[in-house]
mmCIF file of C-alpha atoms in Angstrom:
data_model
loop_
_atom_site.group_PDB
_atom_site.id
_atom_site.type_symbol
_atom_site.label_atom_id
_atom_site.label_comp_id
_atom_site.label_asym_id
_atom_site.label_seq_id
_atom_site.Cartn_x
_atom_site.Cartn_y
_atom_site.Cartn_z
ATOM 1 C CA MET C 1 -29.899 -31.304 58.676
ATOM 2 C CA PHE C 2 -32.387 -29.320 56.530
ATOM 3 C CA GLY C 3 -32.178 -26.330 58.845
ATOM 4 C CA PHE C 4 -32.828 -23.744 56.226
ATOM 5 C CA PHE C 5 -35.717 -25.816 54.602
ATOM 6 C CA LYS C 6 -37.336 -26.401 57.947
ATOM 7 C CA ASP C 7 -37.188 -22.666 58.714
ATOM 8 C CA LYS C 8 -38.894 -21.806 55.470
ATOM 9 C CA LEU C 9 -41.694 -24.355 55.921
ATOM 10 C CA LYS C 10 -42.304 -23.279 59.370
ATOM 11 C CA LYS C 11 -42.808 -19.543 58.327
ATOM 12 C CA PHE C 12 -44.908 -20.570 55.339
ATOM 13 C CA LEU C 13 -47.361 -22.775 57.286
ATOM 14 C CA HIS C 14 -47.784 -20.060 60.007
ATOM 15 C CA LYS C 15 -48.365 -17.341 57.298
ATOM 16 C CA ALA C 16 -50.845 -19.603 55.368
ATOM 17 C CA SER C 17 -52.792 -20.247 58.648
ATOM 18 C CA GLU C 18 -52.899 -16.425 59.360
ATOM 19 C CA THR C 19 -53.908 -15.540 55.748
ATOM 20 C CA GLU C 20 -56.845 -18.154 55.929
ATOM 21 C CA LYS C 21 -57.926 -17.071 59.281
ATOM 22 C CA GLU C 22 -58.007 -13.441 58.226
ATOM 23 C CA LYS C 23 -60.155 -14.488 55.127
ATOM 24 C CA ALA C 24 -62.465 -16.394 57.237
ATOM 25 C CA GLU C 25 -62.886 -13.500 59.737
ATOM 26 C CA GLU C 26 -63.713 -11.026 56.882
ATOM 27 C CA LYS C 27 -66.117 -13.520 55.614
ATOM 28 C CA GLU C 28 -67.848 -13.575 59.022
ATOM 29 C CA LYS C 29 -68.114 -9.851 59.117
ATOM 30 C CA THR C 30 -69.502 -9.714 55.648
ATOM 31 C CA GLU C 31 -72.154 -12.308 56.408
ATOM 32 C CA GLY C 32 -72.966 -10.536 59.751
ATOM 33 C CA ARG C 33 -73.746 -7.335 57.783
ATOM 34 C CA GLU C 34 -75.840 -9.421 55.358
ATOM 35 C CA ARG C 35 -77.794 -11.015 58.169
ATOM 36 C CA ILE C 36 -78.574 -7.584 59.664
ATOM 37 C CA GLU C 37 -79.969 -6.358 56.282
ATOM 38 C CA GLU C 38 -81.843 -9.514 55.757
ATOM 39 C CA LYS C 39 -83.363 -9.075 59.124
ATOM 40 C CA ALA C 40 -84.527 -5.600 58.364
ATOM 41 C CA LYS C 41 -86.146 -6.784 55.216
ATOM 42 C CA LYS C 42 -87.838 -9.632 56.814
ATOM 43 C CA GLU C 43 -89.394 -7.332 59.501
ATOM 44 C CA LYS C 44 -91.052 -5.493 56.591
ATOM 45 C CA ILE C 45 -92.743 -8.685 55.359
ATOM 46 C CA GLU C 46 -95.972 -9.538 57.120
ATOM 47 C CA LYS C 47 -96.506 -13.093 55.862
ATOM 48 C CA LYS C 48 -94.034 -15.934 55.172
ATOM 49 C CA GLU C 49 -94.933 -19.098 53.177
ATOM 50 C CA ILE C 50 -94.106 -22.475 54.848
ATOM 51 C CA THR C 51 -91.604 -23.259 52.261
ATOM 52 C CA GLU C 52 -89.837 -20.053 52.941
ATOM 53 C CA HIS C 53 -89.723 -21.021 56.704
ATOM 54 C CA THR C 54 -88.086 -24.366 55.852
ATOM 55 C CA GLU C 55 -85.501 -22.670 53.755
ATOM 56 C CA GLN C 56 -84.622 -20.263 56.541
ATOM 57 C CA LYS C 57 -84.259 -23.281 58.899
ATOM 58 C CA SER C 58 -81.958 -24.994 56.521
ATOM 59 C CA GLY C 59 -80.002 -21.765 55.901
ATOM 60 C CA PHE C 60 -79.580 -21.333 59.829
ATOM 61 C CA PHE C 61 -77.856 -24.686 60.236
ATOM 62 C CA SER C 62 -75.793 -23.946 57.124
ATOM 63 C CA LYS C 63 -74.569 -20.821 58.784
ATOM 64 C CA ILE C 64 -73.776 -22.583 62.011
ATOM 65 C CA LYS C 65 -71.496 -25.060 60.238
ATOM 66 C CA GLU C 66 -69.737 -22.103 58.509
ATOM 67 C CA LYS C 67 -69.143 -20.612 61.843
ATOM 68 C CA PHE C 68 -66.910 -23.624 62.717
ATOM 69 C CA SER C 69 -65.415 -24.636 59.407
ATOM 70 C CA TYR C 70 -63.914 -23.172 56.221
ATOM 71 C CA LYS C 71 -63.822 -24.542 52.711
ATOM 72 C CA LEU C 72 -60.568 -23.783 50.752
ATOM 73 C CA THR C 73 -61.337 -22.883 47.011
ATOM 74 C CA GLU C 74 -58.997 -23.473 44.046
ATOM 75 C CA LYS C 75 -58.253 -19.770 44.099
ATOM 76 C CA ASP C 76 -57.195 -19.972 47.819
ATOM 77 C CA PHE C 77 -54.992 -22.905 47.129
ATOM 78 C CA ASP C 78 -53.238 -21.403 44.204
ATOM 79 C CA LYS C 79 -52.315 -18.510 46.266
ATOM 80 C CA ILE C 80 -51.140 -20.540 49.092
ATOM 81 C CA PHE C 81 -49.171 -22.929 46.988
ATOM 82 C CA GLU C 82 -47.458 -20.118 44.857
ATOM 83 C CA GLU C 83 -45.396 -19.357 48.094
ATOM 84 C CA LEU C 84 -44.834 -22.936 48.998
ATOM 85 C CA GLU C 85 -43.570 -23.714 45.450
ATOM 86 C CA THR C 86 -40.974 -20.864 45.684
ATOM 87 C CA ILE C 87 -39.700 -22.400 48.881
ATOM 88 C CA LEU C 88 -39.432 -25.844 47.387
ATOM 89 C CA ILE C 89 -37.503 -24.535 44.379
ATOM 90 C CA GLU C 90 -35.173 -22.463 46.627
ATOM 91 C CA ASN C 91 -34.351 -25.613 48.383
ATOM 92 C CA ASN C 92 -33.443 -27.590 45.113
ATOM 93 C CA VAL C 93 -36.532 -29.795 45.127
ATOM 94 C CA ALA C 94 -36.974 -31.176 41.483
ATOM 95 C CA ILE C 95 -39.918 -29.945 39.488
ATOM 96 C CA GLU C 96 -41.313 -33.360 38.960
ATOM 97 C CA ALA C 97 -41.564 -33.748 42.744
ATOM 98 C CA ILE C 98 -42.997 -30.185 43.230
ATOM 99 C CA ASN C 99 -45.747 -31.124 40.842
ATOM 100 C CA PHE C 100 -46.547 -34.374 42.573
ATOM 101 C CA ILE C 101 -46.818 -32.469 45.953
ATOM 102 C CA LYS C 102 -49.109 -29.840 44.287
ATOM 103 C CA SER C 103 -51.366 -32.665 43.007
ATOM 104 C CA GLU C 104 -51.520 -34.420 46.325
ATOM 105 C CA LEU C 105 -52.202 -31.212 48.322
ATOM 106 C CA LYS C 106 -54.998 -30.163 45.687
ATOM 107 C CA GLY C 107 -56.739 -33.367 46.233
ATOM 108 C CA GLU C 108 -56.757 -33.160 49.951
ATOM 109 C CA LEU C 109 -57.282 -29.476 50.463
ATOM 110 C CA ILE C 110 -59.649 -27.988 47.782
ATOM 111 C CA ASN C 111 -63.341 -27.830 48.655
ATOM 112 C CA ARG C 112 -62.784 -29.735 51.778
ATOM 113 C CA GLU C 113 -64.320 -28.581 55.069
ATOM 114 C CA ILE C 114 -61.609 -27.478 57.399
ATOM 115 C CA LYS C 115 -62.185 -26.584 61.072
ATOM 116 C CA LYS C 116 -61.288 -23.002 61.818
ATOM 117 C CA GLY C 117 -58.063 -23.023 63.950
ATOM 118 C CA GLU C 118 -56.791 -26.285 62.179
ATOM 119 C CA ILE C 119 -55.953 -24.846 58.824
ATOM 120 C CA GLU C 120 -52.136 -24.869 59.737
ATOM 121 C CA GLU C 121 -52.139 -28.444 61.081
ATOM 122 C CA LYS C 122 -54.304 -29.763 58.068
ATOM 123 C CA ILE C 123 -51.639 -28.129 55.609
ATOM 124 C CA LYS C 124 -48.836 -29.397 57.494
ATOM 125 C CA THR C 125 -50.236 -33.049 57.688
ATOM 126 C CA CYS C 126 -51.024 -33.020 53.992
ATOM 127 C CA LEU C 127 -47.551 -31.745 53.058
ATOM 128 C CA ALA C 128 -45.982 -34.375 55.224
ATOM 129 C CA ASP C 129 -48.004 -37.079 53.620
ATOM 130 C CA SER C 130 -47.234 -35.933 50.226
ATOM 131 C CA ILE C 131 -43.592 -35.760 50.808
ATOM 132 C CA GLU C 132 -43.557 -39.210 52.406
ATOM 133 C CA LYS C 133 -45.003 -40.554 49.243
ATOM 134 C CA LEU C 134 -42.014 -39.311 47.200
ATOM 135 C CA PHE C 135 -39.845 -42.000 48.730
ATOM 136 C CA ILE C 136 -39.248 -45.567 47.673
ATOM 137 C CA GLU C 137 -39.073 -47.745 50.928
ATOM 138 C CA PRO C 138 -35.452 -48.881 51.515
ATOM 139 C CA PHE C 139 -34.820 -52.595 51.679
ATOM 140 C CA ASP C 140 -32.731 -54.281 54.417
ATOM 141 C CA LEU C 141 -29.214 -54.603 52.765
ATOM 142 C CA ILE C 142 -27.921 -57.031 55.383
ATOM 143 C CA GLU C 143 -30.714 -59.433 54.894
ATOM 144 C CA LYS C 144 -30.365 -59.067 51.113
ATOM 145 C CA ILE C 145 -26.689 -60.006 51.456
ATOM 146 C CA LYS C 146 -27.148 -62.924 53.823
ATOM 147 C CA GLN C 147 -30.045 -64.524 51.627
ATOM 148 C CA GLY C 148 -28.245 -63.718 48.281
ATOM 149 C CA LYS C 149 -25.526 -65.818 46.541
ATOM 150 C CA LYS C 150 -21.902 -65.826 47.538
ATOM 151 C CA PRO C 151 -20.208 -63.580 46.936
ATOM 152 C CA TYR C 152 -22.616 -60.738 46.831
ATOM 153 C CA VAL C 153 -21.112 -58.165 44.438
ATOM 154 C CA ILE C 154 -21.826 -54.473 44.856
ATOM 155 C CA VAL C 155 -20.537 -51.879 42.264
ATOM 156 C CA PHE C 156 -20.486 -48.188 43.176
ATOM 157 C CA PHE C 157 -20.884 -45.234 40.728
ATOM 158 C CA GLY C 158 -20.534 -41.543 41.116
ATOM 159 C CA ILE C 159 -18.610 -38.434 40.039
ATOM 160 C CA ASN C 160 -15.217 -37.453 41.556
ATOM 161 C CA GLY C 161 -15.560 -35.454 44.753
ATOM 162 C CA SER C 162 -18.753 -37.136 45.822
ATOM 163 C CA GLY C 163 -17.387 -38.955 48.739
ATOM 164 C CA LYS C 164 -17.546 -42.302 46.966
ATOM 165 C CA THR C 165 -14.453 -44.111 48.099
ATOM 166 C CA THR C 166 -15.027 -42.835 51.690
ATOM 167 C CA THR C 167 -18.551 -43.913 51.591
ATOM 168 C CA ILE C 168 -17.516 -47.483 50.259
ATOM 169 C CA ALA C 169 -15.159 -47.674 53.332
ATOM 170 C CA LYS C 170 -18.131 -46.703 55.679
ATOM 171 C CA LEU C 171 -20.265 -49.315 54.225
ATOM 172 C CA THR C 172 -17.454 -51.963 54.633
ATOM 173 C CA GLN C 173 -17.392 -51.145 58.385
ATOM 174 C CA PHE C 174 -21.106 -51.336 58.526
ATOM 175 C CA LEU C 175 -21.099 -54.825 56.862
ATOM 176 C CA LYS C 176 -18.258 -56.037 59.087
ATOM 177 C CA LYS C 177 -20.204 -54.999 62.094
ATOM 178 C CA ASN C 178 -23.193 -57.135 60.839
ATOM 179 C CA ASN C 179 -20.718 -60.184 60.495
ATOM 180 C CA ILE C 180 -20.374 -59.856 56.654
ATOM 181 C CA SER C 181 -16.809 -60.395 55.390
ATOM 182 C CA CYS C 182 -15.667 -58.029 52.655
ATOM 183 C CA VAL C 183 -13.072 -57.661 49.910
ATOM 184 C CA LEU C 184 -12.490 -54.377 48.192
ATOM 185 C CA ALA C 185 -11.834 -53.940 44.580
ATOM 186 C CA ALA C 186 -9.697 -50.889 43.417
ATOM 187 C CA SER C 187 -11.328 -50.647 39.944
ATOM 188 C CA ASP C 188 -10.674 -46.891 39.718
ATOM 189 C CA THR C 189 -7.465 -47.227 37.747
ATOM 190 C CA PHE C 190 -7.900 -43.769 36.220
ATOM 191 C CA ARG C 191 -7.643 -41.101 38.915
ATOM 192 C CA ALA C 192 -4.164 -40.417 40.494
ATOM 193 C CA ALA C 193 -3.897 -41.658 44.211
ATOM 194 C CA SER C 194 -7.243 -43.569 43.950
ATOM 195 C CA ILE C 195 -5.674 -46.908 44.651
ATOM 196 C CA GLU C 196 -3.650 -45.678 47.513
ATOM 197 C CA GLN C 197 -6.701 -43.936 49.181
ATOM 198 C CA LEU C 198 -8.829 -47.148 49.002
ATOM 199 C CA GLU C 199 -5.643 -49.072 50.073
ATOM 200 C CA LYS C 200 -5.454 -46.936 53.346
ATOM 201 C CA HIS C 201 -9.088 -47.390 54.067
ATOM 202 C CA ALA C 202 -8.718 -51.295 53.532
ATOM 203 C CA ASN C 203 -5.761 -51.188 56.045
ATOM 204 C CA ASN C 204 -7.589 -49.398 58.622
ATOM 205 C CA LEU C 205 -10.508 -51.664 58.326
ATOM 206 C CA GLU C 206 -8.393 -54.858 58.037
ATOM 207 C CA VAL C 207 -9.894 -56.195 54.849
ATOM 208 C CA LYS C 208 -8.315 -57.419 51.689
ATOM 209 C CA LEU C 209 -7.836 -55.104 48.674
ATOM 210 C CA ILE C 210 -7.533 -56.405 45.172
ATOM 211 C CA LYS C 211 -5.535 -54.068 43.023
ATOM 212 C CA GLN C 212 -3.528 -53.654 39.790
ATOM 213 C CA GLN C 213 -1.653 -50.761 38.234
ATOM 214 C CA TYR C 214 -2.959 -47.523 37.101
ATOM 215 C CA GLY C 215 -4.280 -47.718 33.618
ATOM 216 C CA ALA C 216 -5.198 -51.404 33.926
ATOM 217 C CA ASP C 217 -8.654 -52.714 32.848
ATOM 218 C CA PRO C 218 -11.069 -51.950 35.696
ATOM 219 C CA ALA C 219 -13.289 -54.807 34.810
ATOM 220 C CA ALA C 220 -10.258 -57.156 35.275
ATOM 221 C CA VAL C 221 -9.776 -55.737 38.663
ATOM 222 C CA ALA C 222 -13.403 -56.547 39.631
ATOM 223 C CA PHE C 223 -12.981 -60.046 38.125
ATOM 224 C CA ASP C 224 -9.998 -60.735 40.214
ATOM 225 C CA ALA C 225 -11.740 -59.537 43.285
ATOM 226 C CA ILE C 226 -14.695 -61.733 42.751
ATOM 227 C CA ALA C 227 -12.453 -64.770 42.068
ATOM 228 C CA TYR C 228 -10.710 -64.077 45.384
ATOM 229 C CA ALA C 229 -13.834 -63.900 47.239
ATOM 230 C CA LYS C 230 -15.008 -67.235 45.893
ATOM 231 C CA SER C 231 -11.776 -68.992 46.769
ATOM 232 C CA HIS C 232 -11.686 -67.460 50.310
ATOM 233 C CA GLY C 233 -15.265 -67.834 51.229
ATOM 234 C CA ILE C 234 -15.835 -64.030 51.491
ATOM 235 C CA SER C 235 -19.414 -62.762 51.512
ATOM 236 C CA ALA C 236 -19.382 -59.426 49.837
ATOM 237 C CA VAL C 237 -17.245 -57.721 47.113
ATOM 238 C CA LEU C 238 -17.366 -53.968 46.963
ATOM 239 C CA VAL C 239 -16.049 -52.549 43.653
ATOM 240 C CA ASP C 240 -14.839 -49.011 43.528
ATOM 241 C CA THR C 241 -14.989 -47.350 40.139
ATOM 242 C CA ALA C 242 -13.539 -44.212 38.572
ATOM 243 C CA GLY C 243 -15.479 -40.998 39.324
ATOM 244 C CA ARG C 244 -16.851 -39.716 36.038
ATOM 245 C CA MET C 245 -19.132 -36.980 34.977
ATOM 246 C CA HIS C 246 -22.282 -38.507 33.439
ATOM 247 C CA THR C 247 -21.395 -36.542 30.215
ATOM 248 C CA GLN C 248 -18.136 -38.440 29.682
ATOM 249 C CA ASN C 249 -19.209 -41.084 27.186
ATOM 250 C CA ASN C 250 -15.981 -43.029 27.092
ATOM 251 C CA LEU C 251 -15.828 -43.443 30.782
ATOM 252 C CA MET C 252 -19.687 -44.333 30.867
ATOM 253 C CA LYS C 253 -18.912 -47.191 28.419
ATOM 254 C CA GLU C 254 -16.032 -48.411 30.688
ATOM 255 C CA MET C 255 -18.548 -48.529 33.463
ATOM 256 C CA GLU C 256 -20.897 -50.510 31.341
ATOM 257 C CA LYS C 257 -18.043 -53.187 30.837
ATOM 258 C CA ILE C 258 -17.545 -53.309 34.536
ATOM 259 C CA VAL C 259 -21.294 -54.263 34.899
ATOM 260 C CA ARG C 260 -21.102 -56.794 32.056
ATOM 261 C CA VAL C 261 -17.990 -58.539 33.564
ATOM 262 C CA ALA C 262 -18.812 -58.307 37.440
ATOM 263 C CA LYS C 263 -22.554 -58.928 37.099
ATOM 264 C CA PRO C 264 -23.199 -57.190 40.112
ATOM 265 C CA ASP C 265 -26.116 -57.971 42.559
ATOM 266 C CA LEU C 266 -26.437 -54.431 43.523
ATOM 267 C CA LYS C 267 -25.454 -51.164 41.728
ATOM 268 C CA ILE C 268 -25.312 -48.243 44.074
ATOM 269 C CA PHE C 269 -25.151 -44.502 43.037
ATOM 270 C CA ILE C 270 -23.293 -42.259 45.493
ATOM 271 C CA GLY C 271 -24.037 -38.492 45.363
ATOM 272 C CA GLU C 272 -23.547 -35.427 47.469
ATOM 273 C CA ALA C 273 -26.760 -34.365 49.222
ATOM 274 C CA ILE C 274 -25.484 -30.671 49.097
ATOM 275 C CA THR C 275 -25.326 -30.518 45.349
ATOM 276 C CA GLY C 276 -29.113 -30.526 44.892
ATOM 277 C CA ASN C 277 -30.265 -30.823 41.542
ATOM 278 C CA ASP C 278 -26.852 -31.782 40.238
ATOM 279 C CA ALA C 279 -26.987 -34.974 42.291
ATOM 280 C CA ILE C 280 -30.391 -35.745 40.742
ATOM 281 C CA GLU C 281 -29.189 -35.241 37.192
ATOM 282 C CA GLN C 282 -26.282 -37.497 37.911
ATOM 283 C CA ALA C 283 -28.500 -40.127 39.403
ATOM 284 C CA LYS C 284 -30.848 -40.084 36.406
ATOM 285 C CA ALA C 285 -27.911 -40.345 34.009
ATOM 286 C CA PHE C 286 -26.267 -43.253 35.804
ATOM 287 C CA ASN C 287 -29.620 -45.018 35.955
ATOM 288 C CA GLU C 288 -30.141 -44.705 32.358
ATOM 289 C CA ALA C 289 -26.604 -46.030 31.508
ATOM 290 C CA VAL C 290 -26.434 -48.960 33.848
ATOM 291 C CA GLY C 291 -29.705 -49.147 35.811
ATOM 292 C CA ILE C 292 -28.800 -48.236 39.338
ATOM 293 C CA ASP C 293 -30.674 -50.211 42.141
ATOM 294 C CA ALA C 294 -30.183 -47.937 45.197
ATOM 295 C CA ILE C 295 -28.816 -44.646 46.389
ATOM 296 C CA ILE C 296 -26.434 -43.457 49.075
ATOM 297 C CA LEU C 297 -26.212 -39.671 49.837
ATOM 298 C CA SER C 298 -22.960 -38.241 51.363
ATOM 299 C CA LYS C 299 -22.611 -35.048 53.371
ATOM 300 C CA ALA C 300 -26.222 -35.108 54.399
ATOM 301 C CA ASP C 301 -25.213 -33.675 57.848
ATOM 302 C CA ILE C 302 -24.363 -30.386 56.260
ATOM 303 C CA ASP C 303 -27.300 -30.212 53.756
ATOM 304 C CA GLU C 304 -29.417 -27.180 54.918
ATOM 305 C CA LYS C 305 -31.728 -27.497 52.055
ATOM 306 C CA GLY C 306 -32.541 -31.144 51.506
ATOM 307 C CA GLY C 307 -33.957 -30.894 47.933
ATOM 308 C CA ALA C 308 -31.717 -33.861 46.499
ATOM 309 C CA THR C 309 -32.781 -36.097 49.427
ATOM 310 C CA ILE C 310 -36.410 -35.420 48.916
ATOM 311 C CA SER C 311 -36.439 -35.717 45.027
ATOM 312 C CA VAL C 312 -33.820 -38.316 44.036
ATOM 313 C CA SER C 313 -35.880 -41.297 45.167
ATOM 314 C CA TYR C 314 -38.853 -40.024 43.272
ATOM 315 C CA ILE C 315 -37.143 -39.243 40.112
ATOM 316 C CA THR C 316 -35.282 -42.507 39.804
ATOM 317 C CA LYS C 317 -37.889 -44.757 41.506
ATOM 318 C CA LYS C 318 -34.912 -46.219 43.524
ATOM 319 C CA PRO C 319 -34.597 -46.205 47.372
ATOM 320 C CA ILE C 320 -32.042 -44.282 49.419
ATOM 321 C CA LEU C 321 -30.244 -46.929 51.599
ATOM 322 C CA PHE C 322 -27.981 -44.583 53.700
ATOM 323 C CA LEU C 323 -26.988 -41.051 54.465
ATOM 324 C CA GLY C 324 -23.476 -40.076 55.063
ATOM 325 C CA VAL C 325 -23.389 -37.951 58.148
ATOM 326 C CA GLY C 326 -19.671 -37.334 59.163
ATOM 327 C CA GLN C 327 -16.129 -38.288 58.470
ATOM 328 C CA GLN C 328 -15.771 -41.328 60.673
ATOM 329 C CA TYR C 329 -16.425 -44.826 59.567
ATOM 330 C CA GLU C 330 -19.367 -45.044 61.814
ATOM 331 C CA ASN C 331 -20.965 -41.990 60.322
ATOM 332 C CA LEU C 332 -23.265 -43.809 57.980
ATOM 333 C CA LYS C 333 -27.024 -43.937 58.873
ATOM 334 C CA PRO C 334 -29.648 -46.357 57.460
ATOM 335 C CA PHE C 335 -32.172 -44.218 55.799
ATOM 336 C CA ASN C 336 -35.300 -43.524 57.653
ATOM 337 C CA ILE C 337 -38.141 -41.885 56.057
ATOM 338 C CA LYS C 338 -40.086 -40.843 59.163
ATOM 339 C CA GLU C 339 -36.921 -39.209 60.482
ATOM 340 C CA ILE C 340 -36.655 -37.110 57.266
ATOM 341 C CA ILE C 341 -40.011 -35.868 57.675
ATOM 342 C CA ASN C 342 -39.348 -35.074 61.352
ATOM 343 C CA ASN C 343 -36.225 -33.097 60.293
ATOM 344 C CA LEU C 344 -38.418 -31.000 58.096
ATOM 345 C CA GLY C 345 -40.459 -30.050 61.146
ATOM 346 C CA LEU C 346 -43.677 -31.816 59.704
#
């Protein structure tokens, strides 16, 4: 995960350190020459005032401090960040997130004393802190369901091909393992074979599926599933919906109707981590249409860039709950912010 991004960041940090080290060494050489010239001038002066002596003493300690530390100017920072910005853009990090990172780094690095030899580590630490601040802390879904009303209704949104139906099956397995009974609602009555696909997962997982015919009202299917859960004491209802592009107004209105009828406790957007900025734009659109509460990113295990993972929570102000990391039902990982930072090599 994030292999390409991690490699780019590693090279950037090393280069930034070497560049600042070279500048510091050049500064030392220049100051050395200036000291020699200054000494020659002082040898020609026969008398010195007491005030001059005090200033020399102060200057001496100032130079000692400069020997062991370095202060990054705004010009230095801009030069360093220009390369980092290119790396972030290459890895599909959203512009809004990049601007936040820049602001955070400027506040921590510009005109701050940094010990020589610690420049790389300082930039690395500040970068890790700024990226960590992009995320909204995920909540505990299991606790939320157990403490919420019964049945707890979750509606899922996303475009076709994002791994939505498979992710719903993975989450069903996760809930079952935590002693939460489930019923699935096949409210995607639009896409060919969608009902059969969800039915296959339901059979494999041994959970009830509520379905109707293709072309039926998706909101009615969700309503029936909730009624079934109430009458059978089932804890959670997971509602699949038709994959739709955020630009398809008629299908987006259908989604709004499902929300009105089902009155879900949780609305989850499912997007592909590997689609980068597309996933971010989709999440924004669904959030504006129905107000999503959380995010699951599929195919995170094959995401070499990581821009969507880093940006989507910051852009929508919603937490990422899980990452899909494989094809098996067990391949759904609760989202861990520290683990993401570690995967970036920070």
